[in-house]
mmCIF file of C-alpha atoms in Angstrom:
data_model
loop_
_atom_site.group_PDB
_atom_site.id
_atom_site.type_symbol
_atom_site.label_atom_id
_atom_site.label_comp_id
_atom_site.label_asym_id
_atom_site.label_seq_id
_atom_site.Cartn_x
_atom_site.Cartn_y
_atom_site.Cartn_z
ATOM 1 C CA MET A 1 -32.029 25.205 6.669
ATOM 2 C CA ARG A 2 -28.403 25.677 5.217
ATOM 3 C CA HIS A 3 -27.165 28.085 7.909
ATOM 4 C CA LEU A 4 -28.272 25.450 10.874
ATOM 5 C CA ILE A 5 -26.584 22.125 8.990
ATOM 6 C CA LYS A 6 -22.873 24.589 8.110
ATOM 7 C CA TYR A 7 -22.662 25.770 11.962
ATOM 8 C CA ARG A 8 -23.524 21.931 13.520
ATOM 9 C CA PHE A 9 -20.825 20.645 11.160
ATOM 10 C CA ILE A 10 -18.169 23.168 11.694
ATOM 11 C CA GLN A 11 -19.071 22.853 15.930
ATOM 12 C CA THR A 12 -18.761 18.371 15.853
ATOM 13 C CA VAL A 13 -15.384 18.534 13.430
ATOM 14 C CA ARG A 14 -14.208 20.763 15.874
ATOM 15 C CA GLU A 15 -14.600 18.551 19.016
ATOM 16 C CA TRP A 16 -11.351 17.134 18.696
ATOM 17 C CA SER A 17 -11.895 14.829 21.883
ATOM 18 C CA VAL A 18 -15.428 13.580 20.363
ATOM 19 C CA MET A 19 -14.037 12.960 16.841
ATOM 20 C CA PHE A 20 -11.209 10.947 18.529
ATOM 21 C CA TRP A 21 -13.029 8.173 19.916
ATOM 22 C CA ALA A 22 -14.905 8.338 16.369
ATOM 23 C CA LEU A 23 -12.570 8.468 14.054
ATOM 24 C CA ALA A 24 -8.980 8.121 15.152
ATOM 25 C CA PHE A 25 -9.433 5.393 18.247
ATOM 26 C CA PRO A 26 -10.649 3.088 15.631
ATOM 27 C CA ILE A 27 -8.162 3.467 12.931
ATOM 28 C CA ILE A 28 -5.605 3.121 15.652
ATOM 29 C CA LEU A 29 -6.827 0.008 17.588
ATOM 30 C CA GLY A 30 -7.291 -1.244 13.776
ATOM 31 C CA THR A 31 -3.458 -0.763 13.110
ATOM 32 C CA PHE A 32 -2.392 -2.178 16.548
ATOM 33 C CA PHE A 33 -4.571 -5.547 15.584
ATOM 34 C CA PHE A 34 -2.850 -5.647 12.287
ATOM 35 C CA VAL A 35 0.709 -5.065 13.169
ATOM 36 C CA SER A 36 0.020 -7.805 16.090
ATOM 37 C CA PHE A 37 -1.898 -10.656 13.781
ATOM 38 C CA GLY A 38 0.990 -9.855 10.700
ATOM 39 C CA SER A 39 0.199 -11.688 7.610
ATOM 40 C CA GLY A 40 -1.738 -14.223 9.605
ATOM 41 C CA VAL A 41 -4.670 -12.059 8.633
ATOM 42 C CA THR A 42 -4.180 -11.013 5.401
ATOM 43 C CA GLY A 43 -4.411 -14.522 3.576
ATOM 44 C CA GLU A 44 -0.648 -13.746 2.389
ATOM 45 C CA GLU A 45 1.297 -17.217 2.399
ATOM 46 C CA MET A 46 3.337 -17.875 5.421
ATOM 47 C CA ASP A 47 7.357 -19.145 5.339
ATOM 48 C CA ALA A 48 7.963 -23.060 6.247
ATOM 49 C CA ILE A 49 8.836 -23.250 9.794
ATOM 50 C CA ARG A 50 12.177 -24.966 9.989
ATOM 51 C CA VAL A 51 12.952 -27.637 12.510
ATOM 52 C CA ALA A 52 14.858 -30.191 13.507
ATOM 53 C CA VAL A 53 13.634 -33.925 13.680
ATOM 54 C CA VAL A 54 16.207 -36.189 16.215
ATOM 55 C CA GLU A 55 15.545 -39.960 15.905
ATOM 56 C CA GLN A 56 15.549 -42.177 18.990
ATOM 57 C CA GLU A 57 16.169 -45.720 19.030
ATOM 58 C CA THR A 58 13.157 -46.193 21.463
ATOM 59 C CA ASP A 59 9.899 -47.800 19.913
ATOM 60 C CA GLN A 60 11.080 -47.416 16.059
ATOM 61 C CA GLN A 61 7.554 -48.330 15.064
ATOM 62 C CA GLU A 62 6.042 -45.172 16.953
ATOM 63 C CA GLY A 63 8.722 -43.062 15.547
ATOM 64 C CA GLY A 64 8.810 -44.059 12.299
ATOM 65 C CA ALA A 65 4.800 -43.262 12.446
ATOM 66 C CA PHE A 66 5.615 -40.084 13.675
ATOM 67 C CA GLY A 67 8.452 -39.169 11.087
ATOM 68 C CA GLU A 68 6.067 -39.994 8.382
ATOM 69 C CA PHE A 69 3.540 -37.680 9.750
ATOM 70 C CA LEU A 70 6.090 -35.172 9.728
ATOM 71 C CA GLU A 71 7.181 -35.798 6.046
ATOM 72 C CA GLN A 72 3.893 -34.896 5.139
ATOM 73 C CA MET A 73 3.822 -30.991 6.352
ATOM 74 C CA ASP A 74 7.491 -30.953 4.826
ATOM 75 C CA GLY A 75 7.791 -28.492 1.818
ATOM 76 C CA ASP A 76 4.503 -26.741 2.602
ATOM 77 C CA THR A 77 4.121 -26.359 6.335
ATOM 78 C CA LEU A 78 7.928 -26.946 7.802
ATOM 79 C CA GLU A 79 11.194 -27.061 6.675
ATOM 80 C CA ILE A 80 12.504 -30.024 8.020
ATOM 81 C CA GLU A 81 16.150 -30.885 8.649
ATOM 82 C CA LYS A 82 17.274 -34.353 10.248
ATOM 83 C CA VAL A 83 20.498 -33.875 12.688
ATOM 84 C CA ASP A 84 21.590 -35.323 16.102
ATOM 85 C CA GLU A 85 20.370 -33.474 19.360
ATOM 86 C CA LYS A 86 23.842 -31.826 19.841
ATOM 87 C CA GLN A 87 23.382 -30.027 16.566
ATOM 88 C CA ALA A 88 19.712 -29.602 17.148
ATOM 89 C CA LEU A 89 20.509 -27.682 20.644
ATOM 90 C CA LYS A 90 22.769 -25.750 18.993
ATOM 91 C CA ASP A 91 20.839 -24.191 15.936
ATOM 92 C CA LEU A 92 17.776 -23.794 18.552
ATOM 93 C CA LYS A 93 20.073 -21.584 20.939
ATOM 94 C CA GLY A 94 21.441 -19.653 17.575
ATOM 95 C CA ASP A 95 17.702 -19.103 16.819
ATOM 96 C CA GLU A 96 18.474 -21.221 13.327
ATOM 97 C CA ILE A 97 15.215 -23.267 13.805
ATOM 98 C CA THR A 98 11.749 -23.058 15.925
ATOM 99 C CA GLY A 99 11.690 -26.270 17.325
ATOM 100 C CA ILE A 100 12.900 -29.726 17.668
ATOM 101 C CA TYR A 101 10.571 -32.912 17.380
ATOM 102 C CA TYR A 102 11.977 -35.786 18.774
ATOM 103 C CA THR A 103 10.752 -39.449 17.321
ATOM 104 C CA GLY A 104 10.237 -42.407 19.215
ATOM 105 C CA GLY A 105 9.725 -42.841 22.742
ATOM 106 C CA GLY A 106 6.460 -40.814 22.551
ATOM 107 C CA PRO A 107 6.897 -37.967 20.032
ATOM 108 C CA SER A 108 8.150 -34.661 22.132
ATOM 109 C CA LEU A 109 8.639 -31.009 21.037
ATOM 110 C CA THR A 110 11.238 -28.406 22.754
ATOM 111 C CA VAL A 111 11.003 -24.548 21.978
ATOM 112 C CA ALA A 112 13.035 -21.691 22.771
ATOM 113 C CA LYS A 113 10.132 -19.259 23.063
ATOM 114 C CA SER A 114 6.381 -18.671 22.536
ATOM 115 C CA ASP A 115 5.093 -17.146 19.192
ATOM 116 C CA LEU A 116 2.657 -18.065 16.697
ATOM 117 C CA ASN A 117 5.274 -20.478 14.966
ATOM 118 C CA THR A 118 5.881 -22.217 18.093
ATOM 119 C CA SER A 119 2.104 -22.443 18.381
ATOM 120 C CA ILE A 120 1.516 -24.154 14.975
ATOM 121 C CA LEU A 121 4.449 -27.010 15.742
ATOM 122 C CA LYS A 122 2.857 -27.655 19.054
ATOM 123 C CA ALA A 123 -0.580 -28.031 17.601
ATOM 124 C CA LEU A 124 1.001 -30.485 15.155
ATOM 125 C CA LEU A 125 2.202 -32.492 17.866
ATOM 126 C CA ASP A 126 -1.019 -32.480 19.629
ATOM 127 C CA SER A 127 -3.504 -33.288 16.192
ATOM 128 C CA TYR A 128 -0.698 -36.385 15.639
ATOM 129 C CA ASN A 129 -1.054 -37.268 19.029
ATOM 130 C CA LYS A 130 -4.748 -37.152 19.288
ATOM 131 C CA ASN A 131 -4.949 -39.298 16.150
ATOM 132 C CA ALA A 132 -2.808 -41.842 17.065
ATOM 133 C CA HIS A 133 -4.704 -42.404 20.200
ATOM 134 C CA MET A 134 -7.917 -42.283 18.156
ATOM 135 C CA ILE A 135 -6.234 -45.009 15.558
ATOM 136 C CA MET A 136 -5.018 -47.071 18.843
ATOM 137 C CA LYS A 137 -8.359 -47.197 20.395
ATOM 138 C CA ILE A 138 -10.356 -48.245 17.104
ATOM 139 C CA ALA A 139 -7.657 -51.147 16.391
ATOM 140 C CA GLN A 140 -8.535 -52.597 19.827
ATOM 141 C CA ASP A 141 -12.341 -52.078 20.124
ATOM 142 C CA HIS A 142 -13.008 -52.232 16.374
ATOM 143 C CA PRO A 143 -10.634 -53.837 14.443
ATOM 144 C CA GLU A 144 -12.971 -53.871 11.430
ATOM 145 C CA ARG A 145 -12.624 -50.301 10.997
ATOM 146 C CA LEU A 146 -9.388 -49.567 11.204
ATOM 147 C CA MET A 147 -8.631 -49.255 7.123
ATOM 148 C CA GLN A 148 -12.039 -47.030 7.252
ATOM 149 C CA ALA A 149 -10.468 -44.568 10.222
ATOM 150 C CA VAL A 150 -6.863 -43.991 8.358
ATOM 151 C CA GLU A 151 -8.332 -43.526 5.208
ATOM 152 C CA ALA A 152 -10.415 -40.575 6.699
ATOM 153 C CA LEU A 153 -7.910 -39.498 8.587
ATOM 154 C CA ASP A 154 -5.027 -39.547 4.935
ATOM 155 C CA GLY A 155 -7.799 -36.817 3.751
ATOM 156 C CA TRP A 156 -8.575 -34.954 6.846
ATOM 157 C CA GLN A 157 -7.155 -31.457 4.971
ATOM 158 C CA THR A 158 -9.056 -32.189 1.652
ATOM 159 C CA MET A 159 -12.582 -32.756 3.973
ATOM 160 C CA THR A 160 -11.920 -29.454 5.546
ATOM 161 C CA GLU A 161 -11.963 -27.512 2.653
ATOM 162 C CA GLU A 162 -14.374 -28.634 0.733
ATOM 163 C CA VAL A 163 -17.144 -28.221 3.574
ATOM 164 C CA SER A 164 -15.700 -24.523 4.266
ATOM 165 C CA VAL A 165 -19.038 -22.380 4.675
ATOM 166 C CA GLY A 166 -20.273 -20.434 1.492
ATOM 167 C CA GLY A 167 -17.058 -22.243 -0.297
ATOM 168 C CA ARG A 168 -15.486 -19.587 1.164
ATOM 169 C CA THR A 169 -12.380 -19.982 4.081
ATOM 170 C CA MET A 170 -11.397 -17.205 6.309
ATOM 171 C CA ASN A 171 -8.859 -16.389 8.814
ATOM 172 C CA PRO A 172 -10.102 -16.159 12.308
ATOM 173 C CA ASN A 173 -8.515 -13.136 12.988
ATOM 174 C CA VAL A 174 -10.516 -11.356 10.678
ATOM 175 C CA SER A 175 -13.348 -11.518 13.273
ATOM 176 C CA TYR A 176 -11.578 -8.647 15.021
ATOM 177 C CA PHE A 177 -11.734 -6.396 12.055
ATOM 178 C CA PHE A 178 -15.402 -6.834 12.023
ATOM 179 C CA ALA A 179 -15.852 -6.587 15.687
ATOM 180 C CA LEU A 180 -13.691 -3.296 15.109
ATOM 181 C CA ILE A 181 -16.117 -1.320 12.390
ATOM 182 C CA ALA A 182 -19.043 -2.804 14.487
ATOM 183 C CA TYR A 183 -17.789 -0.313 17.649
ATOM 184 C CA ALA A 184 -16.361 2.370 15.414
ATOM 185 C CA CYS A 185 -20.148 2.336 14.223
ATOM 186 C CA LEU A 186 -21.424 2.582 17.833
ATOM 187 C CA SER A 187 -18.984 5.278 18.604
ATOM 188 C CA GLY A 188 -20.590 7.283 16.996
ATOM 189 C CA ALA A 189 -22.382 7.707 20.050
ATOM 190 C CA PHE A 190 -20.006 10.151 21.296
ATOM 191 C CA LEU A 191 -21.335 12.710 18.239
ATOM 192 C CA GLY A 192 -24.848 12.113 19.607
ATOM 193 C CA VAL A 193 -24.159 12.531 22.865
ATOM 194 C CA GLN A 194 -22.300 15.706 22.373
ATOM 195 C CA ALA A 195 -25.018 17.391 19.825
ATOM 196 C CA SER A 196 -27.684 16.484 22.699
ATOM 197 C CA LEU A 197 -25.732 17.682 25.788
ATOM 198 C CA ASP A 198 -25.015 20.978 23.078
ATOM 199 C CA GLY A 199 -29.244 21.357 22.780
ATOM 200 C CA GLN A 200 -29.900 21.336 26.664
ATOM 201 C CA ALA A 201 -29.963 24.199 28.908
ATOM 202 C CA ASN A 202 -28.700 22.867 31.874
ATOM 203 C CA LEU A 203 -26.068 21.814 30.451
ATOM 204 C CA SER A 204 -24.555 24.205 28.306
ATOM 205 C CA ALA A 205 -24.533 27.954 27.206
ATOM 206 C CA LEU A 206 -25.348 26.757 24.139
ATOM 207 C CA GLY A 207 -28.366 24.707 25.078
ATOM 208 C CA ALA A 208 -29.578 27.872 27.066
ATOM 209 C CA ARG A 209 -29.216 29.820 23.769
ATOM 210 C CA ARG A 210 -30.917 27.210 21.378
ATOM 211 C CA SER A 211 -33.767 26.881 23.500
ATOM 212 C CA VAL A 212 -35.336 30.638 23.562
ATOM 213 C CA THR A 213 -34.564 30.740 19.814
ATOM 214 C CA PRO A 214 -37.768 30.462 17.739
ATOM 215 C CA THR A 215 -36.575 27.554 15.428
ATOM 216 C CA HIS A 216 -38.906 24.478 15.918
ATOM 217 C CA LYS A 217 -37.059 22.008 18.183
ATOM 218 C CA LEU A 218 -38.034 19.050 15.362
ATOM 219 C CA ARG A 219 -36.192 21.170 13.352
ATOM 220 C CA LEU A 220 -33.224 21.443 15.118
ATOM 221 C CA VAL A 221 -33.051 17.641 16.289
ATOM 222 C CA LEU A 222 -33.740 16.467 12.420
ATOM 223 C CA THR A 223 -31.207 19.068 11.252
ATOM 224 C CA ASP A 224 -27.978 17.870 13.992
ATOM 225 C CA MET A 225 -28.948 14.116 13.364
ATOM 226 C CA SER A 226 -29.139 15.015 9.341
ATOM 227 C CA VAL A 227 -25.154 16.307 9.967
ATOM 228 C CA LEU A 228 -24.272 13.433 12.285
ATOM 229 C CA PHE A 229 -25.161 10.942 10.531
ATOM 230 C CA PHE A 230 -23.326 12.373 7.658
ATOM 231 C CA ILE A 231 -20.346 12.741 9.667
ATOM 232 C CA GLN A 232 -20.111 9.513 11.064
ATOM 233 C CA PHE A 233 -20.800 7.939 7.636
ATOM 234 C CA VAL A 234 -17.805 9.507 6.408
ATOM 235 C CA ASN A 235 -16.079 8.722 9.718
ATOM 236 C CA ILE A 236 -16.743 4.893 9.435
ATOM 237 C CA ILE A 237 -16.456 4.503 4.970
ATOM 238 C CA ILE A 238 -12.328 6.091 6.036
ATOM 239 C CA LEU A 239 -11.948 2.758 8.615
ATOM 240 C CA THR A 240 -13.429 0.598 5.957
ATOM 241 C CA VAL A 241 -11.118 1.809 2.954
ATOM 242 C CA VAL A 242 -8.418 1.593 5.675
ATOM 243 C CA VAL A 243 -9.484 -2.270 6.850
ATOM 244 C CA ARG A 244 -9.844 -2.799 3.585
ATOM 245 C CA PHE A 245 -7.007 -1.236 1.335
ATOM 246 C CA ALA A 246 -4.047 -0.248 3.695
ATOM 247 C CA PHE A 247 -4.677 -4.106 6.175
ATOM 248 C CA GLY A 248 -5.936 -5.871 3.137
ATOM 249 C CA ILE A 249 -8.930 -7.090 4.851
ATOM 250 C CA ASP A 250 -11.440 -8.479 2.625
ATOM 251 C CA LEU A 251 -14.831 -7.653 3.674
ATOM 252 C CA GLY A 252 -16.449 -9.522 0.976
ATOM 253 C CA GLY A 253 -19.831 -8.255 -0.615
ATOM 254 C CA ASN A 254 -19.963 -5.441 -2.974
ATOM 255 C CA ILE A 255 -19.539 -1.953 -2.567
ATOM 256 C CA GLY A 256 -23.042 -1.066 -2.216
ATOM 257 C CA GLN A 257 -23.589 -3.582 0.698
ATOM 258 C CA ILE A 258 -20.486 -2.154 2.307
ATOM 259 C CA LEU A 259 -21.953 1.276 2.050
ATOM 260 C CA LEU A 260 -25.196 0.269 3.172
ATOM 261 C CA VAL A 261 -24.088 -1.702 6.276
ATOM 262 C CA ASP A 262 -22.099 1.287 6.926
ATOM 263 C CA LEU A 263 -24.641 3.828 6.838
ATOM 264 C CA LEU A 264 -26.949 1.937 9.071
ATOM 265 C CA GLY A 265 -24.168 1.210 11.806
ATOM 266 C CA SER A 266 -23.434 4.951 11.193
ATOM 267 C CA MET A 267 -27.105 5.978 12.054
ATOM 268 C CA ILE A 268 -27.592 3.145 14.788
ATOM 269 C CA GLY A 269 -24.391 4.730 16.681
ATOM 270 C CA VAL A 270 -25.859 8.494 16.399
ATOM 271 C CA SER A 271 -29.074 7.356 17.359
ATOM 272 C CA MET A 272 -27.836 5.786 20.713
ATOM 273 C CA GLY A 273 -25.534 8.248 21.144
ATOM 274 C CA ILE A 274 -28.778 11.145 20.876
ATOM 275 C CA MET A 275 -30.692 9.122 23.014
ATOM 276 C CA ILE A 276 -28.168 8.596 25.982
ATOM 277 C CA GLY A 277 -27.514 12.709 26.194
ATOM 278 C CA CYS A 278 -31.537 13.334 25.975
ATOM 279 C CA VAL A 279 -32.633 10.574 28.644
ATOM 280 C CA GLY A 280 -32.049 11.741 31.999
ATOM 281 C CA LYS A 281 -30.707 14.932 33.776
ATOM 282 C CA LEU A 282 -27.501 13.415 34.821
ATOM 283 C CA SER A 283 -24.556 15.267 34.069
ATOM 284 C CA GLU A 284 -22.142 15.519 31.606
ATOM 285 C CA SER A 285 -19.200 13.527 32.509
ATOM 286 C CA ILE A 286 -21.474 10.784 33.693
ATOM 287 C CA LYS A 287 -23.397 10.393 30.137
ATOM 288 C CA MET A 288 -19.949 10.595 28.636
ATOM 289 C CA GLY A 289 -18.675 7.822 30.907
ATOM 290 C CA LEU A 290 -22.201 5.489 30.447
ATOM 291 C CA THR A 291 -21.099 6.500 26.383
ATOM 292 C CA VAL A 292 -17.569 4.448 26.817
ATOM 293 C CA VAL A 293 -19.412 1.964 28.395
ATOM 294 C CA LEU A 294 -22.302 1.426 26.227
ATOM 295 C CA THR A 295 -19.714 1.289 23.253
ATOM 296 C CA LEU A 296 -16.874 -1.386 24.357
ATOM 297 C CA PHE A 297 -19.511 -3.459 26.047
ATOM 298 C CA PRO A 298 -20.920 -4.318 22.768
ATOM 299 C CA GLY A 299 -17.796 -4.634 20.974
ATOM 300 C CA PHE A 300 -16.414 -7.112 23.803
ATOM 301 C CA LEU A 301 -19.941 -9.131 23.267
ATOM 302 C CA ALA A 302 -19.051 -8.865 19.600
ATOM 303 C CA GLY A 303 -15.508 -10.255 20.000
ATOM 304 C CA LEU A 304 -13.269 -6.724 19.300
ATOM 305 C CA MET A 305 -11.236 -8.022 22.937
ATOM 306 C CA PHE A 306 -11.830 -11.882 22.560
ATOM 307 C CA GLY A 307 -12.509 -13.262 18.750
ATOM 308 C CA ASN A 308 -14.310 -16.647 19.859
ATOM 309 C CA MET A 309 -17.035 -14.175 22.066
ATOM 310 C CA LYS A 310 -19.900 -14.060 19.965
ATOM 311 C CA ASN A 311 -19.762 -17.828 19.425
ATOM 312 C CA ILE A 312 -19.771 -18.820 22.915
ATOM 313 C CA ILE A 313 -22.548 -15.903 23.435
ATOM 314 C CA GLU A 314 -24.213 -18.168 20.341
ATOM 315 C CA GLN A 315 -24.391 -21.145 21.745
ATOM 316 C CA ASN A 316 -25.379 -20.468 25.095
ATOM 317 C CA CYS A 317 -27.662 -17.378 25.114
ATOM 318 C CA PRO A 318 -28.214 -16.358 21.018
ATOM 319 C CA ILE A 319 -30.981 -13.739 21.915
ATOM 320 C CA ILE A 320 -27.902 -11.644 23.320
ATOM 321 C CA ASN A 321 -26.237 -11.628 19.529
ATOM 322 C CA ARG A 322 -30.103 -10.409 18.621
ATOM 323 C CA ILE A 323 -29.963 -7.637 20.281
ATOM 324 C CA ASN A 324 -26.555 -5.908 20.909
ATOM 325 C CA PRO A 325 -25.869 -3.781 17.901
ATOM 326 C CA ALA A 326 -22.421 -4.701 17.647
ATOM 327 C CA ALA A 327 -22.591 -8.144 17.150
ATOM 328 C CA VAL A 328 -25.153 -7.517 14.277
ATOM 329 C CA LEU A 329 -23.021 -5.771 12.520
ATOM 330 C CA SER A 330 -20.488 -7.626 12.677
ATOM 331 C CA ASP A 331 -22.706 -10.823 11.862
ATOM 332 C CA THR A 332 -24.062 -8.639 8.513
ATOM 333 C CA PHE A 333 -20.353 -8.641 7.560
ATOM 334 C CA TYR A 334 -19.983 -11.928 8.425
ATOM 335 C CA CYS A 335 -22.924 -12.587 5.890
ATOM 336 C CA MET A 336 -21.192 -10.757 3.303
ATOM 337 C CA GLY A 337 -17.306 -11.912 3.608
ATOM 338 C CA VAL A 338 -18.410 -15.953 4.726
ATOM 339 C CA PHE A 339 -21.782 -17.055 4.969
ATOM 340 C CA ASP A 340 -23.217 -15.444 1.738
ATOM 341 C CA ASP A 341 -26.423 -15.491 3.323
ATOM 342 C CA ALA A 342 -28.688 -12.824 1.992
ATOM 343 C CA GLU A 343 -31.851 -13.754 4.246
ATOM 344 C CA ARG A 344 -29.586 -13.350 7.158
ATOM 345 C CA PHE A 345 -27.706 -10.154 5.890
ATOM 346 C CA THR A 346 -31.383 -8.728 5.209
ATOM 347 C CA ARG A 347 -32.450 -10.222 8.424
ATOM 348 C CA ASN A 348 -29.784 -8.093 10.415
ATOM 349 C CA LEU A 349 -30.627 -4.605 8.350
ATOM 350 C CA MET A 350 -33.913 -4.792 9.527
ATOM 351 C CA ILE A 351 -32.816 -4.978 13.324
ATOM 352 C CA LEU A 352 -30.151 -2.726 12.200
ATOM 353 C CA GLY A 353 -32.927 -0.585 11.069
ATOM 354 C CA LEU A 354 -35.437 -0.954 13.868
ATOM 355 C CA MET A 355 -33.111 -0.034 16.671
ATOM 356 C CA SER A 356 -32.375 3.395 15.055
ATOM 357 C CA VAL A 357 -35.838 4.257 14.982
ATOM 358 C CA LEU A 358 -36.551 3.332 18.614
ATOM 359 C CA PHE A 359 -33.240 5.126 20.126
ATOM 360 C CA ILE A 360 -34.598 8.455 17.961
ATOM 361 C CA GLY A 361 -37.905 7.646 19.054
ATOM 362 C CA ILE A 362 -37.389 7.443 22.274
ATOM 363 C CA ALA A 363 -34.389 10.706 22.543
ATOM 364 C CA PHE A 364 -37.445 12.711 20.629
ATOM 365 C CA PHE A 365 -39.833 12.188 23.362
ATOM 366 C CA ALA A 366 -37.512 12.908 25.979
ATOM 367 C CA VAL A 367 -36.559 16.148 23.826
ATOM 368 C CA ARG A 368 -40.558 17.233 24.068
ATOM 369 C CA ARG A 369 -40.997 16.378 27.984
ATOM 370 C CA GLU A 370 -38.098 19.244 28.781
ATOM 371 C CA ARG A 371 -38.921 22.129 30.673
ATOM 372 C CA TYR A 372 -37.108 24.731 32.344
ATOM 373 C CA ASP A 373 -38.122 27.201 35.248
ATOM 374 C CA SER A 374 -35.887 29.258 34.137
ATOM 375 C CA ILE A 375 -33.097 30.013 31.080
#
């Protein structure tokens, strides 16, 4: 038994192409995420955005209201400098400010490029215009409720903080890292497929030798699975450590919970790969291509490429999120890091465990039915 474990371990870690997809690629992808999102994903405070405010004489009442709105943002979100238009345009061209707000005659914004800071400036202007339009409509239709509406808008930031789910707030970009770990877990399928191919006499010389060995097939399968589970578990732990400490992403939960999720995620990825490798008599290249699809597509549905995808599916077809292992894994990290929902956390773990058992069962029955005319 020790001999089987030793050589399966050596053979697996020497498969550089397989180990790349199972370990290196998720870390590289996570690095790109981290570089792209910058400090916006770690919770670090961002510097105030430097903007110029150009006051216009037209419609002084509206301009004054917008000016007061900007002054409330001055210091924490914005660093405001009131100048004339000529100086503002000069500063914008010299990249000394991010944008120019014009007051009066309908507030407007001028920027020179498109990035995160300009998006924030545009969002502030859109928020003001939306709220101003709503106040005007209430004043026309229900003037008796005007003061109540104004008070509600004055406290909108405080109210948003108070109703944060589970008492915790989270940058929406963190969802990409939850989906990344889920995708990495499923990437263990590459290890499982390769091990399955190594055991099939019609696809590899090693498979031919293993098929005539007196060692029971069940023993071979269990040995392979144990080694692959261990290797993939170590891979996911390495990725988790990188995400938590190198990228500074708070995964929530305690160490025991995180390790349990990593273990079940590793099991479901490897089990899915073994199932893909054992079922059907497709060529090695087709099975590897199928593995790429069956790891990337669930990752996409879980929000790996588009962060809000899982929420869209939850609103329109929630059953997909219940049977998509990547979505279940991602949601499990949400339960630890955001929702603090023990019941939902337990349900997700049970789903992952049942999926793993199902995949292993399908693979085992497929292996039992293998027959060769000659070897």
